[in-house]
Coordinates of N, CA and C and ligand atoms in Angstrom, one line a residue:
X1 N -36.4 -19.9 17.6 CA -36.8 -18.5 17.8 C -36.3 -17.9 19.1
X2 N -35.7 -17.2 19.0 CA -34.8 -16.1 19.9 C -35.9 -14.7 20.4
X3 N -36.3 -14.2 21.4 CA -36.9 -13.1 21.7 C -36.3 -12.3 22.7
X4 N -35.5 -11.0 22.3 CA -35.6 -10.2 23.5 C -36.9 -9.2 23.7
X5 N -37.2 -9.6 25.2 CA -38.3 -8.5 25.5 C -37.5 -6.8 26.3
X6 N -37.4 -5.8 25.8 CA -36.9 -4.4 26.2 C -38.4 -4.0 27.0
X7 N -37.8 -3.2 27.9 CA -38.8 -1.9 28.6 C -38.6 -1.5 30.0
X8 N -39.0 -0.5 30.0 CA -38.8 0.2 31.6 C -39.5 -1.0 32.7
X9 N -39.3 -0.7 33.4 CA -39.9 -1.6 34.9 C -41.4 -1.2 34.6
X10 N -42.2 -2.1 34.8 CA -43.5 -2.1 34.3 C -44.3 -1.5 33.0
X11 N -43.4 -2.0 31.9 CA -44.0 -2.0 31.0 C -44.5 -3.2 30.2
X12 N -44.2 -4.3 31.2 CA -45.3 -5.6 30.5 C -44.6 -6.4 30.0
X13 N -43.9 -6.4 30.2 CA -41.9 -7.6 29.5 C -42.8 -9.1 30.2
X14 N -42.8 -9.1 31.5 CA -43.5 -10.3 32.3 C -44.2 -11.1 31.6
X15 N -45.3 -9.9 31.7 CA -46.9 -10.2 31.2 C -47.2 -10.9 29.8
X16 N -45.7 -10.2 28.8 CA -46.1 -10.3 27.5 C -45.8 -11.5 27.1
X17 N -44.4 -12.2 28.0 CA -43.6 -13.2 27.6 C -44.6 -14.6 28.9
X18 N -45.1 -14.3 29.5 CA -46.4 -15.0 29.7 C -47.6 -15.8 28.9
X19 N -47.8 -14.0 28.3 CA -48.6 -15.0 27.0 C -47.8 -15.7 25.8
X20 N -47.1 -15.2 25.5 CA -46.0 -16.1 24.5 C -45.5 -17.4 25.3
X21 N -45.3 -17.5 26.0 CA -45.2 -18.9 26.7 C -46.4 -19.7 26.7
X22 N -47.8 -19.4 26.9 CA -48.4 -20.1 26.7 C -49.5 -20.8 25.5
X23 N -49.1 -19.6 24.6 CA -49.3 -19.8 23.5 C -48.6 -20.5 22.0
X24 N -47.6 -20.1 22.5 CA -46.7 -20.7 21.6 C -45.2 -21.5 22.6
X25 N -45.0 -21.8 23.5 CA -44.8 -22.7 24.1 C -43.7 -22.2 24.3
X26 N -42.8 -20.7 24.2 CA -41.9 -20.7 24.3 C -41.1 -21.0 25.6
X27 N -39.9 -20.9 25.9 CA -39.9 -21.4 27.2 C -39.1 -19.5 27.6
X28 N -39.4 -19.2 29.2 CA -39.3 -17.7 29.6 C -38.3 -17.2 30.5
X29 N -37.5 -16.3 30.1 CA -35.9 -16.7 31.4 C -36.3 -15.1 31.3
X30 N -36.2 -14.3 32.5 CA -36.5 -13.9 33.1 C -35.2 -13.6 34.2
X31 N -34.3 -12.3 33.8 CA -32.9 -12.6 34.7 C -33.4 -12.0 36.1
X32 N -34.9 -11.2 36.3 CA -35.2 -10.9 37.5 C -35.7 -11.7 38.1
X33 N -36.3 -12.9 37.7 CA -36.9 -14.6 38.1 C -35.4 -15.2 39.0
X34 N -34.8 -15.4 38.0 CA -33.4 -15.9 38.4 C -33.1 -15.5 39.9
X35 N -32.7 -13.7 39.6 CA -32.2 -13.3 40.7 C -33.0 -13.8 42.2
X36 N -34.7 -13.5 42.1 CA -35.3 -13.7 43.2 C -35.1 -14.8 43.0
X37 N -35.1 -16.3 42.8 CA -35.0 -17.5 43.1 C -34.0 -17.5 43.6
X38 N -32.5 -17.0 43.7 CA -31.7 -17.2 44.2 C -31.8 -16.4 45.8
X39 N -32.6 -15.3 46.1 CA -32.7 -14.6 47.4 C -33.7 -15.8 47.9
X40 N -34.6 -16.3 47.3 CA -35.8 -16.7 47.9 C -34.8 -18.3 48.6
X41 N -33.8 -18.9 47.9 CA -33.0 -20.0 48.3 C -32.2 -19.2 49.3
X42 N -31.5 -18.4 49.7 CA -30.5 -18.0 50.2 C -29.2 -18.3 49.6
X43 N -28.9 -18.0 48.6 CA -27.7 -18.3 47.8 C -26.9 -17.5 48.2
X44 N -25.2 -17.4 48.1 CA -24.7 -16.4 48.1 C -25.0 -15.3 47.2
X45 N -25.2 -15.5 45.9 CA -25.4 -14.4 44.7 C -26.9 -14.0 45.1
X46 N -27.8 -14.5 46.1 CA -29.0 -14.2 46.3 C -28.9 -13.3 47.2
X47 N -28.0 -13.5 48.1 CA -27.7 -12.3 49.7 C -27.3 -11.1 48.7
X48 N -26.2 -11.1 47.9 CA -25.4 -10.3 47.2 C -26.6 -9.1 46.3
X49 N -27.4 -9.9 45.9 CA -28.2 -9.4 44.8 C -29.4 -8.6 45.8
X50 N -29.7 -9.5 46.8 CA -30.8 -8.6 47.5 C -30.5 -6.9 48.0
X51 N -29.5 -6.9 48.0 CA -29.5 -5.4 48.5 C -29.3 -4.6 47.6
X52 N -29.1 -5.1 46.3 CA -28.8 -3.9 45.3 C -30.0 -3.8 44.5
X53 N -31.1 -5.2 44.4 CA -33.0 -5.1 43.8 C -33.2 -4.2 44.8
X54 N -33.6 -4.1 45.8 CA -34.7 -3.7 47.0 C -34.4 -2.1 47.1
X55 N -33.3 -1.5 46.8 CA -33.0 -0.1 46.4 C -33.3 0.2 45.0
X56 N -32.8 -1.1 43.7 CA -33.2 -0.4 42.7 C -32.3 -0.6 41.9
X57 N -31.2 -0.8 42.1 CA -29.6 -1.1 41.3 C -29.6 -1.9 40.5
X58 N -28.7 -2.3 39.6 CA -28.4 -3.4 38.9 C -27.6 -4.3 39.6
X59 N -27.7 -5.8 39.2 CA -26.2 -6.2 39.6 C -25.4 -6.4 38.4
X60 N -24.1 -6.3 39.2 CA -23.2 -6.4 37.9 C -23.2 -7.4 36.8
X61 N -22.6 -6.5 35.9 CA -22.7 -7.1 34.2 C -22.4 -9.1 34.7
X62 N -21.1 -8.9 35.3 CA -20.3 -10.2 35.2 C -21.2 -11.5 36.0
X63 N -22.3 -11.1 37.1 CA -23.0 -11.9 37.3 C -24.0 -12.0 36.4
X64 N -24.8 -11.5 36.2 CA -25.7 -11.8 35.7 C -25.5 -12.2 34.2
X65 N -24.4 -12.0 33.7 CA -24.3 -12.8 32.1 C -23.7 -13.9 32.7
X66 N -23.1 -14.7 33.7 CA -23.0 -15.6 33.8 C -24.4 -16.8 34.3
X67 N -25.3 -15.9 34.8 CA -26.3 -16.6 35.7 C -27.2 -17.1 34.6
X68 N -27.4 -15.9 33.2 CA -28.6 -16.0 31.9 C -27.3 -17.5 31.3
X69 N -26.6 -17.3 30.9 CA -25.5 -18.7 30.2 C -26.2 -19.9 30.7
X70 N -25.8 -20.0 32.3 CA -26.4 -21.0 32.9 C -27.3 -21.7 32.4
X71 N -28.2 -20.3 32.7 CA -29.9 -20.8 32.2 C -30.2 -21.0 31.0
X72 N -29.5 -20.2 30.2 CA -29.5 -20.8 28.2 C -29.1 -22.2 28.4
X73 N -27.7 -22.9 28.8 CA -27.3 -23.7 28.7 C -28.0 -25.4 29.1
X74 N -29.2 -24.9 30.1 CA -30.2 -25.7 30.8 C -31.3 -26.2 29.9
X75 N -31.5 -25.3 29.3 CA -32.9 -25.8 28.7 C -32.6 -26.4 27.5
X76 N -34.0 -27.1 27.1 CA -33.7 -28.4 26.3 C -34.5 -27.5 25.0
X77 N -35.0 -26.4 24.7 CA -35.2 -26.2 23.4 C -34.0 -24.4 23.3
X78 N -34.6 -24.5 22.0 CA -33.9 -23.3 21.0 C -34.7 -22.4 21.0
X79 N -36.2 -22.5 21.5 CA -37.1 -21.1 21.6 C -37.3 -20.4 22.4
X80 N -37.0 -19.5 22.7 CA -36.9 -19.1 23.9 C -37.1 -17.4 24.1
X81 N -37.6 -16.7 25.2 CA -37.6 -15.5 25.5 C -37.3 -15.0 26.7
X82 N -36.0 -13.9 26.4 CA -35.3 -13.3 27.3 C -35.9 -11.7 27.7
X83 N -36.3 -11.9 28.6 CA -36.6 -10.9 29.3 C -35.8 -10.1 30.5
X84 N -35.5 -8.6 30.6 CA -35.3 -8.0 31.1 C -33.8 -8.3 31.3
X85 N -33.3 -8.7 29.6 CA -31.6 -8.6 29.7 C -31.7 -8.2 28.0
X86 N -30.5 -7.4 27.7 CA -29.7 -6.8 28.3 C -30.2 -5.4 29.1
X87 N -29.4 -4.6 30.1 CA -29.7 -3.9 30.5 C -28.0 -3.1 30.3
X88 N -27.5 -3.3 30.0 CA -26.2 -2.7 29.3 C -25.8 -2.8 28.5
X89 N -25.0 -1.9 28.1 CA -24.1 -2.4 26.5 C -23.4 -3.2 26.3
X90 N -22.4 -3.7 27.8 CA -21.5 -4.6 27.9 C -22.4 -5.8 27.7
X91 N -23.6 -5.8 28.3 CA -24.4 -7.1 28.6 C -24.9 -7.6 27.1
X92 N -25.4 -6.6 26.3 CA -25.6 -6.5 24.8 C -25.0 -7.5 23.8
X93 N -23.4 -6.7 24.1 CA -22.3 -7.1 23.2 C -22.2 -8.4 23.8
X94 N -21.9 -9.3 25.2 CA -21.8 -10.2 25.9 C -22.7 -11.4 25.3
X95 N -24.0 -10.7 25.0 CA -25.5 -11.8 24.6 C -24.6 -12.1 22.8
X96 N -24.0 -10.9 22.3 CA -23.9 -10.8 21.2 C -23.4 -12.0 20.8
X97 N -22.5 -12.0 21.8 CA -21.0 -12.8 21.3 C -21.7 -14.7 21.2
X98 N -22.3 -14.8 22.0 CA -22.9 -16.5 21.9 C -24.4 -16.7 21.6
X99 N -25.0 -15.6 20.7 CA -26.3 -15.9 20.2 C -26.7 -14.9 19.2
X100 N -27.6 -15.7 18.1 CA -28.2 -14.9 17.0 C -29.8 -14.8 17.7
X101 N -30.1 -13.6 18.0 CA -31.3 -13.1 18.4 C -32.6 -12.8 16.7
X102 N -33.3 -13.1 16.9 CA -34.4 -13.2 16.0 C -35.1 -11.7 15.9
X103 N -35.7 -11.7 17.1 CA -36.4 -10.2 17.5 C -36.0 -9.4 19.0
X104 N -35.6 -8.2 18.8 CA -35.7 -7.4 20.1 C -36.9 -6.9 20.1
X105 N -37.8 -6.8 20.7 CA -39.0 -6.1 21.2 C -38.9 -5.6 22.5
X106 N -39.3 -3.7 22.1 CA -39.1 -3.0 23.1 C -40.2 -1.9 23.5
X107 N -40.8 -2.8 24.3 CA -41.9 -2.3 25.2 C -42.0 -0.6 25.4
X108 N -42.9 -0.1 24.6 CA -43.0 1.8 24.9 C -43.8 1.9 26.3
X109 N -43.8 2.7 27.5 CA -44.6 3.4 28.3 C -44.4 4.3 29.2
X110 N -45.4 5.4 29.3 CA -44.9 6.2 30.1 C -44.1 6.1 31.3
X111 N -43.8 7.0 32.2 CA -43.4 6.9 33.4 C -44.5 6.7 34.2
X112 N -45.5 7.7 34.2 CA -46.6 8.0 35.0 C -47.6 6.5 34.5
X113 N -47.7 5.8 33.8 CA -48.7 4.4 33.8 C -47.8 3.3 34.5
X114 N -46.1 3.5 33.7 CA -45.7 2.3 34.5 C -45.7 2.1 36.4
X115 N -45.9 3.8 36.9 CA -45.5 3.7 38.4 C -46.7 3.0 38.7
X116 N -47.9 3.9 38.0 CA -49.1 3.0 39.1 C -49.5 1.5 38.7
X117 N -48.7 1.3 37.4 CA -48.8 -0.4 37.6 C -48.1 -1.4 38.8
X118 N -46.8 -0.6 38.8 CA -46.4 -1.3 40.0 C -46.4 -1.6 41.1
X119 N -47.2 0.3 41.3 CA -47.6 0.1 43.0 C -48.5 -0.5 42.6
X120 N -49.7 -1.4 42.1 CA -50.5 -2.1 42.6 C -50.3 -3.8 41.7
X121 N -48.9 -4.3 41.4 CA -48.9 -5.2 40.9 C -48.5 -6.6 41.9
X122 N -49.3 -7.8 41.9 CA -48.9 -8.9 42.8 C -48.9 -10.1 41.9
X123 N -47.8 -10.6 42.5 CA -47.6 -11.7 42.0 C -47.6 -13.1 42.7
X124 N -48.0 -14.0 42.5 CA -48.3 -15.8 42.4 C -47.0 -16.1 43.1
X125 N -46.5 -16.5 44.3 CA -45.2 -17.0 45.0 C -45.6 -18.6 44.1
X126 N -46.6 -19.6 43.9 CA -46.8 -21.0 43.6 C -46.6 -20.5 42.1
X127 N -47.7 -20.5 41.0 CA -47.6 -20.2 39.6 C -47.1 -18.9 38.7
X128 N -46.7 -18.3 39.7 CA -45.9 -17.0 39.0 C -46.8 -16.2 38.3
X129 N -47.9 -16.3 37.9 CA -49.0 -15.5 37.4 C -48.7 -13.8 38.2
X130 N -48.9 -13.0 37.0 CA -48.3 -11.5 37.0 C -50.0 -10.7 36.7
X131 N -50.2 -10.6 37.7 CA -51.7 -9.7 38.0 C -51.6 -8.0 38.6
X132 N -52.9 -8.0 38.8 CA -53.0 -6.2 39.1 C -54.2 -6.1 40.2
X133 N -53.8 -5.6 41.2 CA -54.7 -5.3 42.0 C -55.7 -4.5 41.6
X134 N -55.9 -3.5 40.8 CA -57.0 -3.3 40.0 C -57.6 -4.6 39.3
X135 N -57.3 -5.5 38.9 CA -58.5 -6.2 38.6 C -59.0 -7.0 39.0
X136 N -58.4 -7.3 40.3 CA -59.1 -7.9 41.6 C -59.8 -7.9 42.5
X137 N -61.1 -8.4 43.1 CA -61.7 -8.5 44.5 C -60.4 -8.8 45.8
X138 N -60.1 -9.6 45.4 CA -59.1 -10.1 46.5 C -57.9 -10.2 46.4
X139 N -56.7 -10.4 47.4 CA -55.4 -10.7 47.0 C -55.2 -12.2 46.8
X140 N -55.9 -12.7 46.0 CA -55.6 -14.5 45.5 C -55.4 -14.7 44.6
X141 N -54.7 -15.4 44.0 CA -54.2 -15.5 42.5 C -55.5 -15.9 41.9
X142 N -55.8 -15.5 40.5 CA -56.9 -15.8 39.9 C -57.0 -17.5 39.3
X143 N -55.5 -17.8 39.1 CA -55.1 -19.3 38.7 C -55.3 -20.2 39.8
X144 N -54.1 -20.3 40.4 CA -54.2 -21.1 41.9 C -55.0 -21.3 43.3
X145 N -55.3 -19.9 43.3 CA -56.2 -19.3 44.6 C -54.7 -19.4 45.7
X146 N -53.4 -19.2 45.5 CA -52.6 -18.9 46.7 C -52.6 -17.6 46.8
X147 N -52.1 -17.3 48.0 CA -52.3 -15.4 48.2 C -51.2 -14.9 47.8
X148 N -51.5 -13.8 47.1 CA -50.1 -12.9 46.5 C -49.4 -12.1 47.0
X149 N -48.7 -12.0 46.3 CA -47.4 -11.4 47.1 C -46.9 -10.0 46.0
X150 N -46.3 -9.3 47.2 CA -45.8 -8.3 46.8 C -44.3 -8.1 46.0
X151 N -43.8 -7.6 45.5 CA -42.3 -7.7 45.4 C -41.5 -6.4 46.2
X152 N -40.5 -6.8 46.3 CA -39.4 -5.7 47.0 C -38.8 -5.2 46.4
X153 N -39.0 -4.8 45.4 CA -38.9 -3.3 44.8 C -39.6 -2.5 44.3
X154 N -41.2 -3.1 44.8 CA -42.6 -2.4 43.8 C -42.7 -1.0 45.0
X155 N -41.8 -0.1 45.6 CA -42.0 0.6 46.5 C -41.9 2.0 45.9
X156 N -42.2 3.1 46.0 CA -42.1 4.2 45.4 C -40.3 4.8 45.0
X157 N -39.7 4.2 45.9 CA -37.7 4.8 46.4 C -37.5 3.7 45.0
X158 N -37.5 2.7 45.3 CA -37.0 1.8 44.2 C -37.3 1.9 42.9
X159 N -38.6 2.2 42.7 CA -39.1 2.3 41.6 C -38.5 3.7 40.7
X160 N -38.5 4.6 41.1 CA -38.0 6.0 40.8 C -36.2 5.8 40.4
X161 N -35.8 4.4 41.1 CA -34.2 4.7 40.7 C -34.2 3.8 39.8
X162 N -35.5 2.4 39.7 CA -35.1 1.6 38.1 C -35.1 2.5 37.2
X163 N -36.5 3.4 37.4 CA -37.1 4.0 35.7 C -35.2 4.9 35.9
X164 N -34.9 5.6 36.7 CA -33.5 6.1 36.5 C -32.5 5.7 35.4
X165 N -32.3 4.3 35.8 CA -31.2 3.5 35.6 C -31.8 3.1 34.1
X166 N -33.2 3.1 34.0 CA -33.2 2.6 32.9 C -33.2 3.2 31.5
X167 N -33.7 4.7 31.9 CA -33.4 5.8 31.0 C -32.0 6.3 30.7
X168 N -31.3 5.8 31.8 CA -29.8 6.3 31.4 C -29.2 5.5 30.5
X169 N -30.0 3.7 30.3 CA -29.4 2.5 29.6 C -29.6 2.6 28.2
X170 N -31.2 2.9 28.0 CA -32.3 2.5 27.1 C -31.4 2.8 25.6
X171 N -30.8 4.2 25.4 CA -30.7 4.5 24.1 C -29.8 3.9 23.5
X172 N -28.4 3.7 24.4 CA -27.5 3.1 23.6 C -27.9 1.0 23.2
X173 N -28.7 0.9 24.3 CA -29.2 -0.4 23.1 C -29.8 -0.9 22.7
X174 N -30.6 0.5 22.7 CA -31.4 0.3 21.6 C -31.0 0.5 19.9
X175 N -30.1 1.5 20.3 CA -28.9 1.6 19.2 C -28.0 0.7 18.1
X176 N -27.7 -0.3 19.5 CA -27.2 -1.2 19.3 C -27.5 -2.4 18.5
X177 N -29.0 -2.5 18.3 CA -30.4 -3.9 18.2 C -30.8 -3.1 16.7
X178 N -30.8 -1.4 16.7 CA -31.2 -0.9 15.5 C -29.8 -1.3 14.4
X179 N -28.8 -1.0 14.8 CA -27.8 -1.5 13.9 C -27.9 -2.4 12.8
X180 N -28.5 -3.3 14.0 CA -28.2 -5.1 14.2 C -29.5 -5.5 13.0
X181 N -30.5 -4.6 13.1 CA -31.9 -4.8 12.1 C -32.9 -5.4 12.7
X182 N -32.6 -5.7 13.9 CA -33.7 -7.1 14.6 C -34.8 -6.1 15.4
X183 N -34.0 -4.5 15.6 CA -35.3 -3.9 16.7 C -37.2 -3.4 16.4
X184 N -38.1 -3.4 17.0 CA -39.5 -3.6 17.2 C -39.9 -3.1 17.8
X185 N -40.5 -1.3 18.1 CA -40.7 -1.0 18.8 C -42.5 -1.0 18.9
X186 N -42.4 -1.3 20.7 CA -44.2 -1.7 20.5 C -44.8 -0.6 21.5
X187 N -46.0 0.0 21.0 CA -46.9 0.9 22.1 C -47.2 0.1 23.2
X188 N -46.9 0.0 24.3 CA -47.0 -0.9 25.7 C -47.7 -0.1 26.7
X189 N -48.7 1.2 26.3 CA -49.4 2.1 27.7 C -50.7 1.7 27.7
X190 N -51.3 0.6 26.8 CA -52.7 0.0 26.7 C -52.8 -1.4 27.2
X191 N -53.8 -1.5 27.2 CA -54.3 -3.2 28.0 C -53.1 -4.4 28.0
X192 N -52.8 -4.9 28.1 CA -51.9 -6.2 28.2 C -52.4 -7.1 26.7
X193 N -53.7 -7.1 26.6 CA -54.4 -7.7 25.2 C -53.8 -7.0 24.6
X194 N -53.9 -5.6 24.0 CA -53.2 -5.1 22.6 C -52.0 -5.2 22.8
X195 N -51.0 -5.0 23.8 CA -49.4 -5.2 23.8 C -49.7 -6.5 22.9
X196 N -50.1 -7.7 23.5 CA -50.0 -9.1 22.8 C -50.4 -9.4 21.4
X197 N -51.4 -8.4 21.0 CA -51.7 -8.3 19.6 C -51.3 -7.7 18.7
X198 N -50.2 -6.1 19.5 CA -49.5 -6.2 18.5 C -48.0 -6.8 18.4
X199 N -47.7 -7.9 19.1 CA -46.8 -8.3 19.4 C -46.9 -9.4 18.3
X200 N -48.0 -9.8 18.0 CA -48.1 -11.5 17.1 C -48.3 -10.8 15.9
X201 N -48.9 -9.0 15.7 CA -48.6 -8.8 14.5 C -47.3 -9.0 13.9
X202 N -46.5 -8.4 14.6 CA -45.1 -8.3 14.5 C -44.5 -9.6 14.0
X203 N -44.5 -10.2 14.7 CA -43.8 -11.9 15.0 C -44.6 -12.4 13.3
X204 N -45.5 -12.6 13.4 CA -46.5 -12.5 11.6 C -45.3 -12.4 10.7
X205 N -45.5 -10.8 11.1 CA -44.8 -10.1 9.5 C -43.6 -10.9 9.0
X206 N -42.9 -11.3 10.2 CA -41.7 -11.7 9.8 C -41.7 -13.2 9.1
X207 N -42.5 -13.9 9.7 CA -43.0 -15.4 9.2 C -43.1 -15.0 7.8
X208 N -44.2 -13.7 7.7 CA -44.4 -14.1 6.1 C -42.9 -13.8 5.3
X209 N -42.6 -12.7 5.3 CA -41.3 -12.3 4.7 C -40.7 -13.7 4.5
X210 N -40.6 -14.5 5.5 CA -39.6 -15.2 5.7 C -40.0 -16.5 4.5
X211 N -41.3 -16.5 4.4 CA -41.9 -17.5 3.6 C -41.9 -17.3 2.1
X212 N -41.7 -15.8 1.7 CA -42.3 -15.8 0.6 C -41.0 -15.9 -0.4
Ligands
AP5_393 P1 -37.0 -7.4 36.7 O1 -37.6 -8.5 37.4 O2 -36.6 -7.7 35.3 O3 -37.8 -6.1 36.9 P2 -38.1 -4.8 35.9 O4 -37.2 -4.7 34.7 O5 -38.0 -3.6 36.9 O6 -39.4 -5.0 35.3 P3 -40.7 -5.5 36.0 O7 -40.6 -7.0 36.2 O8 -40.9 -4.7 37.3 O9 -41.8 -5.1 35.0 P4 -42.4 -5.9 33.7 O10 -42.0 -5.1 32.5 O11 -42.0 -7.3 33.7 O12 -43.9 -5.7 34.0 P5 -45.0 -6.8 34.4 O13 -45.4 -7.7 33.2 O14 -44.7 -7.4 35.7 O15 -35.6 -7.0 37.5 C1 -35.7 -6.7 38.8 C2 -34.3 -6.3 39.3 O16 -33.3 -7.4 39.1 C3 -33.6 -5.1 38.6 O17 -34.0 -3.9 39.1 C4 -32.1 -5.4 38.9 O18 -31.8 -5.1 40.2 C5 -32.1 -6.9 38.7 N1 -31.8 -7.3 37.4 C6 -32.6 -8.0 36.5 N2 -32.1 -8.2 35.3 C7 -30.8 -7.6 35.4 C8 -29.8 -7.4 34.4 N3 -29.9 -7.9 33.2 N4 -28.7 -6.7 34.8 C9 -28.6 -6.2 36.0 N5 -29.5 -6.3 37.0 C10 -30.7 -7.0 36.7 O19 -46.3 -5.8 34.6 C11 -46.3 -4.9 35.7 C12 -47.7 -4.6 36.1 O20 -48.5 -4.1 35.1 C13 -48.4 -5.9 36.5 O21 -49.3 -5.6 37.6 C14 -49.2 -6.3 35.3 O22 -50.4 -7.0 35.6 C15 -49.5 -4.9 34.7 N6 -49.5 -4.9 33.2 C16 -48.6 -5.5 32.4 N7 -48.8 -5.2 31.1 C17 -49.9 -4.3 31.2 C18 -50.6 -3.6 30.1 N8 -50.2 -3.7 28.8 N9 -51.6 -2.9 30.5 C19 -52.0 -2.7 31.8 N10 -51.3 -3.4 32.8 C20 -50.3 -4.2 32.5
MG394 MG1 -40.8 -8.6 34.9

């Protein structure tokens, strides 16, 4: 099982493929995981990459379809969910060419819910756990108890040039996934539970089809 997760910067791609990781075991690549593991190591592609996250940018097509390869090529199962790729059309056609995708799922939400999710979103440096300062007493991970951390792009400047970048990307591939027959579009401006409920509706429907 193949998943792309689509959506603007805080629409719950993280969160969703969190629960699907632990529910159904998938395993979660994440090309904005990648990227920061490589700044958090000091890599070259991590120096290179830090200046164009922390403003808001993409990096280019040619790294990052080489960096997601890598990481396909690493893992020891076939199920798997790709989050927060493609973000272009080149990247699209790129994914096209070396894999049959199952489902695209593409995260709906406003502008105005996703901003204030971000300004108040912290994340787990130990267990990677994706929380909200709204549902917190404290800055401690609810899992670990390590203290959380902010990200460097959850800043108002950055934020305003992802949703940018992402609205200039979003149509053509989604275009591209509708062609294809695999696309799923999910209401994502409600609790994190219903994103996931109706996410397993979805994933259902297709089992049954598939069975009958
Ligand atoms: P990436 O890490 O992918 O960031 P993003 O796309 O901006 O998305 P986010 O991770 O910010 O949001 P999310 O949808 O995962 O939401 P989350 O679940 O955390 O990429 C970062 C950067 O890396 C890019 O800007 C770019 O520079 C570079 N990059 C990455 N991939 C690239 C590519 N393919 N090509 C080029 N460059 C690339 O949730 C957000 C908050 O909301 C949390 O607080 C969470 O608890 C809360 N929340 C989640 N779901 C819900 C819900 N349903 N209801 C209420 N709250 C919710
Ligand atoms: Mg994310």
């Amino acid at each position: 099982m193949k998943i792309i997760l689509l959506g603007a910067p805080g629409a719950g791609k993280g969160t969703l493929a969190q629960n699907l990781k632990t529910d159904y075991g998938y395993a979660h690549i994440s090309t904005g995981d990648i990227l920061r593991e490589n700044i958090a190591q000091k890599t070259k592609i991590g120096l290179q990459a830090k200046k164009l996250i922390e403003k808001g940018s993409l990096v280019p097509d040619e790294m990052i379809v080489k960096l997601l390869i890598e990481k396909i090529n690493s893992l020891k199962t076939d199920d798997y969910i790709i989050d927060g790729f493609p973000r272009t059309l080149a990247q699209a056609k790129s994914l096209d060419k070396i894999l049959k995708v199952d489902y695209v799922l593409s995260l709906k939400s406003s502008h105005e819910v996703v901003i204030d999710r971000l300004l108040n979103r912290l994340t787990c440096p130990n267990c990677k756990t994706i929380t909200n300062r709204k549902w917190l007493k404290d800055d401690v991970c609810p899992k670990c108890h390590t203290k959380l951390d902010l990200r460097l792009d959850d800043n108002e400047e950055a934020i305003r040039k992802r949703l940018e970048i992402y609205d200039e990307n979003f149509k053509t591939i989604l275009d591209f996934y509708k062609k294809l027959n695999i696309l799923y579009e999910i209401q994502a401006d409600e609790t994190p539970e219903k994103t996931y409920d109706l996410t397993k509706k979805i994933i259902r429907v297709k089992y049954d089809c598939q069975e009958k």
